[in-house]
mmCIF file of C-alpha atoms in Angstrom:
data_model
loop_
_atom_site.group_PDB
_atom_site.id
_atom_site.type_symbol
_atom_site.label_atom_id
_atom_site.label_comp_id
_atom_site.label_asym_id
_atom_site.label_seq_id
_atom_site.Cartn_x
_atom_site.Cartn_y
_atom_site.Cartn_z
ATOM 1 C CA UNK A 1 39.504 -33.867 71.135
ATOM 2 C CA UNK A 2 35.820 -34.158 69.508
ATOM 3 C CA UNK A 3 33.915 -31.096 70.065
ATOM 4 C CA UNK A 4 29.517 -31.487 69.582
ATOM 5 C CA UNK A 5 27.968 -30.163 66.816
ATOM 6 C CA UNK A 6 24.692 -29.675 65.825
ATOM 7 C CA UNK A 7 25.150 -30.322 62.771
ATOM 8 C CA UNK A 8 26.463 -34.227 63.281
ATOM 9 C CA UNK A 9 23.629 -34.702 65.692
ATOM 10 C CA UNK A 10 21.049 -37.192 65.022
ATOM 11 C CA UNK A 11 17.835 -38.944 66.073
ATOM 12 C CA UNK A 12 15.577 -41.964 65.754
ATOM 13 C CA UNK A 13 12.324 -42.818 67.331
ATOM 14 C CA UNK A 14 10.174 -46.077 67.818
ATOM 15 C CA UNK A 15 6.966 -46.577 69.813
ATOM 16 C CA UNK A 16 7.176 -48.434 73.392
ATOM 17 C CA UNK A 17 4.927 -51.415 73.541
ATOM 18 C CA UNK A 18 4.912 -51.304 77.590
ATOM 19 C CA UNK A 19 5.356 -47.680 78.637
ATOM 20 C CA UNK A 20 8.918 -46.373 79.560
ATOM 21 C CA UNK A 21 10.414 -49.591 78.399
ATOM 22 C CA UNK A 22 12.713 -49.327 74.920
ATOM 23 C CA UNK A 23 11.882 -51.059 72.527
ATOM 24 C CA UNK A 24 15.106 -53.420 71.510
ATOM 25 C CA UNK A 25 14.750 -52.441 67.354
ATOM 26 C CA UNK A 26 12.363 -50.743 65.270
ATOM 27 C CA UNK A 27 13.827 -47.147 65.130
ATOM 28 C CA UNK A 28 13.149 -45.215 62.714
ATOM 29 C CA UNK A 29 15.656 -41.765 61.362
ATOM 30 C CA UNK A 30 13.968 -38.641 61.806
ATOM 31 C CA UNK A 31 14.322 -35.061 60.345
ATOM 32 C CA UNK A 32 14.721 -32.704 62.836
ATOM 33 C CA UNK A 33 15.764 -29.319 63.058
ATOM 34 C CA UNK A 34 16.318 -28.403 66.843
ATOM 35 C CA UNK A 35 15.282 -29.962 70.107
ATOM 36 C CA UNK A 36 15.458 -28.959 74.023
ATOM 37 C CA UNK A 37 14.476 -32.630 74.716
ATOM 38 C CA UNK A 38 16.207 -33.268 78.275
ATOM 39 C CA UNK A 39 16.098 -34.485 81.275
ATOM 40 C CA UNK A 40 17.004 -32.421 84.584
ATOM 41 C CA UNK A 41 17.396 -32.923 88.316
ATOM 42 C CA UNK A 42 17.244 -29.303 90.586
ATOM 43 C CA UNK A 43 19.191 -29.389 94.291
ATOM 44 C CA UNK A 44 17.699 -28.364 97.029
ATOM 45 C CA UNK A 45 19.284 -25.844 99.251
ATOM 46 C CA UNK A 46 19.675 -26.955 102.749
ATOM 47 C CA UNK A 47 16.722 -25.396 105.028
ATOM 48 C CA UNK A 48 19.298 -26.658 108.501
ATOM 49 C CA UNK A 49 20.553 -23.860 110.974
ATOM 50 C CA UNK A 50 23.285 -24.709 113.789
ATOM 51 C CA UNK A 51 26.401 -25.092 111.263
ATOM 52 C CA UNK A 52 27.470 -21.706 110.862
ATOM 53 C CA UNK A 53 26.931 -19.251 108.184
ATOM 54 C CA UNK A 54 27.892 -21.852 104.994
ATOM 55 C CA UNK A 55 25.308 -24.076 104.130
ATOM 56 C CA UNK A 56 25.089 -27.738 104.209
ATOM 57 C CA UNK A 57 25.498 -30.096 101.087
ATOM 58 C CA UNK A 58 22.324 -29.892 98.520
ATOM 59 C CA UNK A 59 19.878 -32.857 98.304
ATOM 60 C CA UNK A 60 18.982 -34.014 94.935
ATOM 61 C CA UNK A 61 14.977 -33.457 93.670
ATOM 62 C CA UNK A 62 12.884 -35.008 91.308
ATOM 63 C CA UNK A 63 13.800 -35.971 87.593
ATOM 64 C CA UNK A 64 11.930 -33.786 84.901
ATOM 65 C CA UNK A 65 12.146 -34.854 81.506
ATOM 66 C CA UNK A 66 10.653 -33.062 78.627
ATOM 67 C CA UNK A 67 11.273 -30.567 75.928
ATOM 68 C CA UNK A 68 10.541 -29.523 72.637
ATOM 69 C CA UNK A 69 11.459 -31.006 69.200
ATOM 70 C CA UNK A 70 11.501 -28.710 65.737
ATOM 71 C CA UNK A 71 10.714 -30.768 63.103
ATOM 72 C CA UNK A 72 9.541 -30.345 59.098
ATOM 73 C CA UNK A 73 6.052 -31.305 58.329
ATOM 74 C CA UNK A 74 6.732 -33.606 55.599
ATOM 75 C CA UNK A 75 4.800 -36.367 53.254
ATOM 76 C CA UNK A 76 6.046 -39.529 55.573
ATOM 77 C CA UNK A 77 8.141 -38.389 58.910
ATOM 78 C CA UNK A 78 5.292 -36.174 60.169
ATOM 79 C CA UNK A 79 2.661 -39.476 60.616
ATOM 80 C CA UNK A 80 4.976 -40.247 63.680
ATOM 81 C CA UNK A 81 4.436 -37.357 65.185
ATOM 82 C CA UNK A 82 0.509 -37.360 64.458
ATOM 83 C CA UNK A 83 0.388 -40.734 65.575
ATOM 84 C CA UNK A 84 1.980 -39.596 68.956
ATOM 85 C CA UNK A 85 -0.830 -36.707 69.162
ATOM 86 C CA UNK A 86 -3.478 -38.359 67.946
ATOM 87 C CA UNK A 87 -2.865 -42.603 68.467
ATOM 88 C CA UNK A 88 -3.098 -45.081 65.953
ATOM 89 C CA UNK A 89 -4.672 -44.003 62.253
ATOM 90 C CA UNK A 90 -7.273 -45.208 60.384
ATOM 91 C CA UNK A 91 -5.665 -46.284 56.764
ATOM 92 C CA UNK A 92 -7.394 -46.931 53.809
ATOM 93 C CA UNK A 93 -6.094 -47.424 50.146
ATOM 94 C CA UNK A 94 -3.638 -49.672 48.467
ATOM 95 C CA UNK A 95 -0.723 -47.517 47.434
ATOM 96 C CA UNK A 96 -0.764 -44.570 48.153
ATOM 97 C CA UNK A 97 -2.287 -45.262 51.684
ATOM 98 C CA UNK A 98 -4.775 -42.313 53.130
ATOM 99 C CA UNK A 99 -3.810 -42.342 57.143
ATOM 100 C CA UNK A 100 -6.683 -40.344 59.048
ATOM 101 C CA UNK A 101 -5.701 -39.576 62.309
ATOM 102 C CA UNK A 102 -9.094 -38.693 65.026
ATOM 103 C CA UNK A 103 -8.938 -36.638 68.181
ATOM 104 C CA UNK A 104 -10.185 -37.879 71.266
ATOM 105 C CA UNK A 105 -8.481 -41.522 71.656
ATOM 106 C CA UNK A 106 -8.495 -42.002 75.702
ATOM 107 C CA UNK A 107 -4.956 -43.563 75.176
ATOM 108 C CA UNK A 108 -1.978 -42.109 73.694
ATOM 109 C CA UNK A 109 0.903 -44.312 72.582
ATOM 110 C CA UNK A 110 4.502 -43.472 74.075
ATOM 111 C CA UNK A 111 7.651 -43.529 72.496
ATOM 112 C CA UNK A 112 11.473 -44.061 73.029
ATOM 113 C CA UNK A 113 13.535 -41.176 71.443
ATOM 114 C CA UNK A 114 17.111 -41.177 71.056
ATOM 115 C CA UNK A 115 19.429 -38.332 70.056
ATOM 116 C CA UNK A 116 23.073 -38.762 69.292
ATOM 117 C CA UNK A 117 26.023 -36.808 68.921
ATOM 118 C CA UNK A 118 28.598 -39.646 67.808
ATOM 119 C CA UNK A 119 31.838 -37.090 67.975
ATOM 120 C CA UNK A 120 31.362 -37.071 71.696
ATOM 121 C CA UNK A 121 30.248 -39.633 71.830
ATOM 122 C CA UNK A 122 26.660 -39.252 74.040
ATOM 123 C CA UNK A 123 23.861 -41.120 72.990
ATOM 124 C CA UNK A 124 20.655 -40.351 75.026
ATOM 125 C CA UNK A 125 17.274 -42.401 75.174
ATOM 126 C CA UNK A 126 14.155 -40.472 76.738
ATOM 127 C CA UNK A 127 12.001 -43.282 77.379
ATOM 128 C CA UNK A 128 8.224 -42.675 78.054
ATOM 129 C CA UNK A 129 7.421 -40.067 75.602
ATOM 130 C CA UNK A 130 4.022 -39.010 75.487
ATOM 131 C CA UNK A 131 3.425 -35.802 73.386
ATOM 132 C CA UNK A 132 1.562 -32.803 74.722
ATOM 133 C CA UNK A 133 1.595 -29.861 72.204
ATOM 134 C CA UNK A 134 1.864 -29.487 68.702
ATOM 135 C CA UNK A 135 1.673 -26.963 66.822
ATOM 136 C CA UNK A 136 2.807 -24.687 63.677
ATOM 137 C CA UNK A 137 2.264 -21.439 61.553
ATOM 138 C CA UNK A 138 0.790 -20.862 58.026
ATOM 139 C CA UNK A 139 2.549 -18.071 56.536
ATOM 140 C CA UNK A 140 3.184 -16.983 52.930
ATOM 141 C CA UNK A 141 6.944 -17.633 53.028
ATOM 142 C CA UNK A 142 9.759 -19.188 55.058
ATOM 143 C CA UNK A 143 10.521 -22.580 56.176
ATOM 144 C CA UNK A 144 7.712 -24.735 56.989
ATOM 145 C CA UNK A 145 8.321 -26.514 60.538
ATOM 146 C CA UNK A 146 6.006 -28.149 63.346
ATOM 147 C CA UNK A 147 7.014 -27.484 67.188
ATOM 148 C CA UNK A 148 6.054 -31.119 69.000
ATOM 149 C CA UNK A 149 5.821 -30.747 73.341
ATOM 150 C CA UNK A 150 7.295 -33.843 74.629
ATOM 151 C CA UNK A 151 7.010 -35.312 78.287
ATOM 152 C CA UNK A 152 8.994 -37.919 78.993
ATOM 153 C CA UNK A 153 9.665 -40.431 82.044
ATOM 154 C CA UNK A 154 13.607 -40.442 82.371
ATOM 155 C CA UNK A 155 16.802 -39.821 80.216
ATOM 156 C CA UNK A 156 19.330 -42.764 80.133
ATOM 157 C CA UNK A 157 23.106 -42.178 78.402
ATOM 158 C CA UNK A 158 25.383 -43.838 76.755
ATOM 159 C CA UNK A 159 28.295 -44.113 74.529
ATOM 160 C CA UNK A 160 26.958 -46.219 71.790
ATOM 161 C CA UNK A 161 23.362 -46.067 69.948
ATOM 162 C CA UNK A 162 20.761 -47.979 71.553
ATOM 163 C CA UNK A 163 19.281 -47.985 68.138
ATOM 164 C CA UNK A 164 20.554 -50.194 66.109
ATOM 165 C CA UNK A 165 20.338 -49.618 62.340
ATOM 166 C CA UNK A 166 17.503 -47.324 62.087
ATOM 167 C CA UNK A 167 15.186 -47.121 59.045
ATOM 168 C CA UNK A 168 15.531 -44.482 56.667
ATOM 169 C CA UNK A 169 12.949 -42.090 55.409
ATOM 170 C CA UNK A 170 12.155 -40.461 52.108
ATOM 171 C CA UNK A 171 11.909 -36.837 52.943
ATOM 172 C CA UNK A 172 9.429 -34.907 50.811
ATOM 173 C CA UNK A 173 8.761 -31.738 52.651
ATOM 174 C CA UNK A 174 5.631 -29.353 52.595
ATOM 175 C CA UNK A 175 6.605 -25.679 51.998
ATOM 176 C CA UNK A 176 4.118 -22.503 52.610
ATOM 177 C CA UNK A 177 3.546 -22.310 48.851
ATOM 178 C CA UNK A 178 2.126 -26.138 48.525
ATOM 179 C CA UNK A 179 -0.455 -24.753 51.795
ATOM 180 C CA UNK A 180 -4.026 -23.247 51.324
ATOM 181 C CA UNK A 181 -7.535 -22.542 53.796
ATOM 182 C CA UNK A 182 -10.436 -23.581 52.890
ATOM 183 C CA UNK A 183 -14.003 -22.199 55.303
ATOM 184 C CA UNK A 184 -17.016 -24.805 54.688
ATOM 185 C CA UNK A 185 -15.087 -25.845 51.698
ATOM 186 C CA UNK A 186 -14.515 -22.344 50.014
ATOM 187 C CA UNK A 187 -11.286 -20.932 49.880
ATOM 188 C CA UNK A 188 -10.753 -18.554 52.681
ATOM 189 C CA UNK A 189 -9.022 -15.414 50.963
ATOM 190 C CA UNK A 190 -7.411 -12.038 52.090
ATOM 191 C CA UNK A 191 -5.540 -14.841 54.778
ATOM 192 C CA UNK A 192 -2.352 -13.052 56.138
ATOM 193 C CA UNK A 193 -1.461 -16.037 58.509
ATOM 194 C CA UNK A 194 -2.538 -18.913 60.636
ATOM 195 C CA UNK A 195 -1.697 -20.802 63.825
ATOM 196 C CA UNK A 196 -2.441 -23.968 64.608
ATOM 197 C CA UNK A 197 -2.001 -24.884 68.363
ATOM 198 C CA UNK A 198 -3.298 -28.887 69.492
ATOM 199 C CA UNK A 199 -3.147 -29.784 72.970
ATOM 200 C CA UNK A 200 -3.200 -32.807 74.917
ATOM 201 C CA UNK A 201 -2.944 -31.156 78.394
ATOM 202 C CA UNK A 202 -1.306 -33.617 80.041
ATOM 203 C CA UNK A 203 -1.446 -34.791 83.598
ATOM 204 C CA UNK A 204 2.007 -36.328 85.200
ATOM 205 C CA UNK A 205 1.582 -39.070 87.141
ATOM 206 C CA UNK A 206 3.630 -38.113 89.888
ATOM 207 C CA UNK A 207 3.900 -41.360 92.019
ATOM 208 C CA UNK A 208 6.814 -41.615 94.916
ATOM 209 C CA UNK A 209 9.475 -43.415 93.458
ATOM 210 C CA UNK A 210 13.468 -44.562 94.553
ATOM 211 C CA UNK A 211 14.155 -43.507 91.154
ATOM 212 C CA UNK A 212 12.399 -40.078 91.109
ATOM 213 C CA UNK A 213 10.579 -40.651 87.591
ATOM 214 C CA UNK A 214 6.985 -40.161 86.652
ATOM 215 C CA UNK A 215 4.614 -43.269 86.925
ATOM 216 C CA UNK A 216 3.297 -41.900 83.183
ATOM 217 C CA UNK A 217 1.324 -39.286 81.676
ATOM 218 C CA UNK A 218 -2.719 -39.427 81.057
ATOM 219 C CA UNK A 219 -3.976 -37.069 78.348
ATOM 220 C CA UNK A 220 -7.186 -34.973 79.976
ATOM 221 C CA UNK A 221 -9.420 -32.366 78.287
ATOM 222 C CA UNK A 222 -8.002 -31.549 74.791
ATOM 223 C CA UNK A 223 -7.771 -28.002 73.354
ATOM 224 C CA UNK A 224 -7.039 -27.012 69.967
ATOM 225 C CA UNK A 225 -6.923 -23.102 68.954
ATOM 226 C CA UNK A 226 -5.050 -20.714 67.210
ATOM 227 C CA UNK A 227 -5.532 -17.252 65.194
ATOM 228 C CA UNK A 228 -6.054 -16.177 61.326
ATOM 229 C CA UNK A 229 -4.669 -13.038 60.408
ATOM 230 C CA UNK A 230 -6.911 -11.638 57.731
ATOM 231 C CA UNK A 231 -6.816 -8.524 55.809
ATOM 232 C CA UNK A 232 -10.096 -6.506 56.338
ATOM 233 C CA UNK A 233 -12.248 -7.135 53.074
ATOM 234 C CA UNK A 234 -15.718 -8.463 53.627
ATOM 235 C CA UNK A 235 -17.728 -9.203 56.989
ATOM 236 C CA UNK A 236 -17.826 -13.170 56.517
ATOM 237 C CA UNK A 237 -15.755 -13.450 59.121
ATOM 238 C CA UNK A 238 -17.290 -11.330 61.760
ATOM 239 C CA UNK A 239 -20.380 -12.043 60.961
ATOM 240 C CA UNK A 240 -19.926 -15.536 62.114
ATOM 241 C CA UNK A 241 -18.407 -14.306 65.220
ATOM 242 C CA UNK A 242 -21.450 -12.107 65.748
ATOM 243 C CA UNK A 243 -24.489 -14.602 65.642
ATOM 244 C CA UNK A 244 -22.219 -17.725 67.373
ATOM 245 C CA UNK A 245 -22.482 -20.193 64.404
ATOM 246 C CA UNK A 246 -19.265 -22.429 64.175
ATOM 247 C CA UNK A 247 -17.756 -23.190 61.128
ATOM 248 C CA UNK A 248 -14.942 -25.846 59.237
ATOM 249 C CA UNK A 249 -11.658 -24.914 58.915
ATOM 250 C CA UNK A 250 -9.397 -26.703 56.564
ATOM 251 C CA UNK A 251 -5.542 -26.478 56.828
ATOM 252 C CA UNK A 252 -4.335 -28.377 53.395
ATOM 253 C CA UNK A 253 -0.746 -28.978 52.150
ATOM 254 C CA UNK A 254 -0.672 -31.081 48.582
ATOM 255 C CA UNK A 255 2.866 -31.558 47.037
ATOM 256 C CA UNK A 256 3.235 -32.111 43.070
ATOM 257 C CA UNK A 257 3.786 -35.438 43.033
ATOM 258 C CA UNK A 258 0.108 -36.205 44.809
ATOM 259 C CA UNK A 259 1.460 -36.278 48.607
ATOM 260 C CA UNK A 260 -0.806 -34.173 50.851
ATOM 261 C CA UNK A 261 -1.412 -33.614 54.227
ATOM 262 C CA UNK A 262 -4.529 -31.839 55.648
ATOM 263 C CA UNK A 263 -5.993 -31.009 59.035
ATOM 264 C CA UNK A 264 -9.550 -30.146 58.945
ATOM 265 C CA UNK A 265 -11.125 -28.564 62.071
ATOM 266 C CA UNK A 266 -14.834 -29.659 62.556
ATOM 267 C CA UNK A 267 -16.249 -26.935 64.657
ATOM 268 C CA UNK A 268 -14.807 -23.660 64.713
ATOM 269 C CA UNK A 269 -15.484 -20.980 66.911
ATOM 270 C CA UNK A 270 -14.869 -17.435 66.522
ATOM 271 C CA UNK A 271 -14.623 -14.554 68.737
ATOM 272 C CA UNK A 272 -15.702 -10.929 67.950
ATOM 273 C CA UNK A 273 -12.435 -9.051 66.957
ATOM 274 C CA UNK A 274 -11.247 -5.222 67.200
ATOM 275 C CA UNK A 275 -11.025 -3.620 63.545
ATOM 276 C CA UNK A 276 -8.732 -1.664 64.716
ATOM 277 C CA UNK A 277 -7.034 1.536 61.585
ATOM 278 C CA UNK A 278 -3.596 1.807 62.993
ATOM 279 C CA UNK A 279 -2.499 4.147 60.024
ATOM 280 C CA UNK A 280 -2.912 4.298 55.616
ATOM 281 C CA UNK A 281 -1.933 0.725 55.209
ATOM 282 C CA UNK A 282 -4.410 -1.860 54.980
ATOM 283 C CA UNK A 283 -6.612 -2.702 57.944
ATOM 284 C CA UNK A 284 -5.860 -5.940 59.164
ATOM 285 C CA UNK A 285 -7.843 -8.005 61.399
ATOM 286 C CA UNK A 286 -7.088 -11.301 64.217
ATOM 287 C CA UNK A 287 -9.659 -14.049 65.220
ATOM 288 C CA UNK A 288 -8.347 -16.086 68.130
ATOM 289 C CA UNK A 289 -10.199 -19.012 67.234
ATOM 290 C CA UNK A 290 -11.396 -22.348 69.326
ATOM 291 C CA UNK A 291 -12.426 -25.388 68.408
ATOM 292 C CA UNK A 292 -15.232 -28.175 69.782
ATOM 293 C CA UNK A 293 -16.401 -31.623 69.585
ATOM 294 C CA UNK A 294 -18.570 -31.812 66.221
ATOM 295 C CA UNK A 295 -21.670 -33.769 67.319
ATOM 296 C CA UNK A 296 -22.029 -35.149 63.798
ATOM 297 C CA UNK A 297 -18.335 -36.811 63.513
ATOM 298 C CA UNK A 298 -18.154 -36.941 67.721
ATOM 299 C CA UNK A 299 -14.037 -35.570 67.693
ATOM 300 C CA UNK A 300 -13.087 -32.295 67.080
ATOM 301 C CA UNK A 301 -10.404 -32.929 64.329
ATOM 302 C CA UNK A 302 -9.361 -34.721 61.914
ATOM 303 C CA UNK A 303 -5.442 -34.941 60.620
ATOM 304 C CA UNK A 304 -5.027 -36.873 56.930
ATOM 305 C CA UNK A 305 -1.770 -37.958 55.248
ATOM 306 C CA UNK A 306 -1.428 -39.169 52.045
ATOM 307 C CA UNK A 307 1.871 -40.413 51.146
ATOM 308 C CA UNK A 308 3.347 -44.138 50.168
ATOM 309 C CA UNK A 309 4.280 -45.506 53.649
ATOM 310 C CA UNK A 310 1.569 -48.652 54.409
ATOM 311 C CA UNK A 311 1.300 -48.327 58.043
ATOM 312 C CA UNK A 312 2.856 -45.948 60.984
#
């Protein structure tokens, strides 16, 4: 008998055109390197006295879908993903294409994802996708990988791929070497590490239904933060923090053969850190940063890929 593995698993994504409905084709292959997407129904324990000490049967409660999906930033795969964050791109260019993805759309596309394990076999759909979170580390080594927050309206399963055929995609992957900060367009130096955390904060629409699904999910106030580790050198840093002044923050991958992806955050805000001497090593220090609305560019970031796909 077929066991799962992980390492036969597989999944492919497409955009809904009318929420929580699958689209019949369109799927596209995606890299991914671990996901809790699922869906899950809790029992109830039975509140009833005048049966004795042993309880009565359970009674089913509502379906909660959602979960998180590990994925590589790359050139190509990752527009998907900033597309489900951010909505539809603005693209420019005629080969390669510049995609320029803005925060504050008032209407987030959803998506059908499916994830297969064809040994079983058990092919899942999560239909109604709408992304919440997503975020990821800069760091001067390791594997470079994006965490996307996923809520999703219901999980349906099968034997057999809903899918289809689904389109293939170049991988060409960012690493930690290709990345680099810039502050008001200087390089930011003495940078230990960085987080990047974007948030939709999404509200469930929690409707009574026979089925026990969510009516949908509306995005609400966005937040994006994070934190730069920096070794202690100059005052640049805190010096902003002092007098309240915000700042641009530039996050910038660009791969040899001219593929780049950058997220540039308009208004930064920082707090006043402790500079704290914790022994003879260097003193190191942490902004927990926030960012705002720029009133100049009215959105608070802005996420650009430049790679050789025409249109996400």
């Amino acid at each position: 008998m077929a066991r799962a593995q992980g390492a036969r698993a597989q999944m492919a994504l497409a955009f809904e055109t009318v929420y929580g409905t699958p689209p019949v084709g369109g799927f596209t292959k995606m890299p991914f390197a671990s996901t809790t997407l699922g869906a899950e129904q809790p029992l109830l324990n039975s509140e009833l006295l005048g049966y004795g000490r042993d309880p009565l049967a359970p009674i089913k409660d509502a379906v909660t879908a959602a979960g998180d999906i590990v994925m590589p930033i790359d050139a190509e795969a990752f527009g998907f993903w900033l597309k489900a964050a951010f909505g539809d791109p603005v693209t420019s260019g005629t080969g390669p294409w510049t995609h320029e993805f803005r925060s504050g759309a008032w209407v987030l596309p959803s998506l059908s994802i499916e994830t297969g394990m064809p040994e079983v076999p058990r092919f899942a759909v999560y239909s109604g996708c709408v992304l919440d979170q997503l975020n990821w580390q800069m760091q001067r080594s390791g594997l470079l990988t994006a965490t996307a927050r996923l809520v999703a309206q219901g999980e349906t399963v099968g034997t057999v791929s809903n899918a289809g055929t689904p389109a293939l995609i170049d991988l060409k992957r960012f690493g930690h070497f290709n990345g680099a900060i810039t502050r008001n367009g200087t390089g930011l130096g003495n940078v230990v590490s960085a987080q990047i955390a974007y948030a939709n904060n999404l509200d469930r629409i929690e409707t009574i239904r026979a089925d026990g699904r969510i009516d949908g999910a509306d995005p609400s106030i966005a937040a994006l933060t994070g934190s730069i580790e920096v070794r202690f050198a100059d005052s640049t840093l805190v010096t902003q923090a002092l007098d309240g002044d915000p700042c641009e923050l530039e996050f910038a991958y660009v791969l040899p053969s001219g593929e780049s992806f950058t997220f540039t955050v308009h208004a930064v805000y920082l707090p006043r850190p402790r500079i704290e001497i914790s022994g003879p090593q260097g003193v190191q220090a942490t902004f927990d940063w926030q960012a705002a609305r720029d009133s100049a560019l009215s959105r608070m970031c802005t996420a650009t890929l430049i790679n050789d796909r025409e249109e996400y």
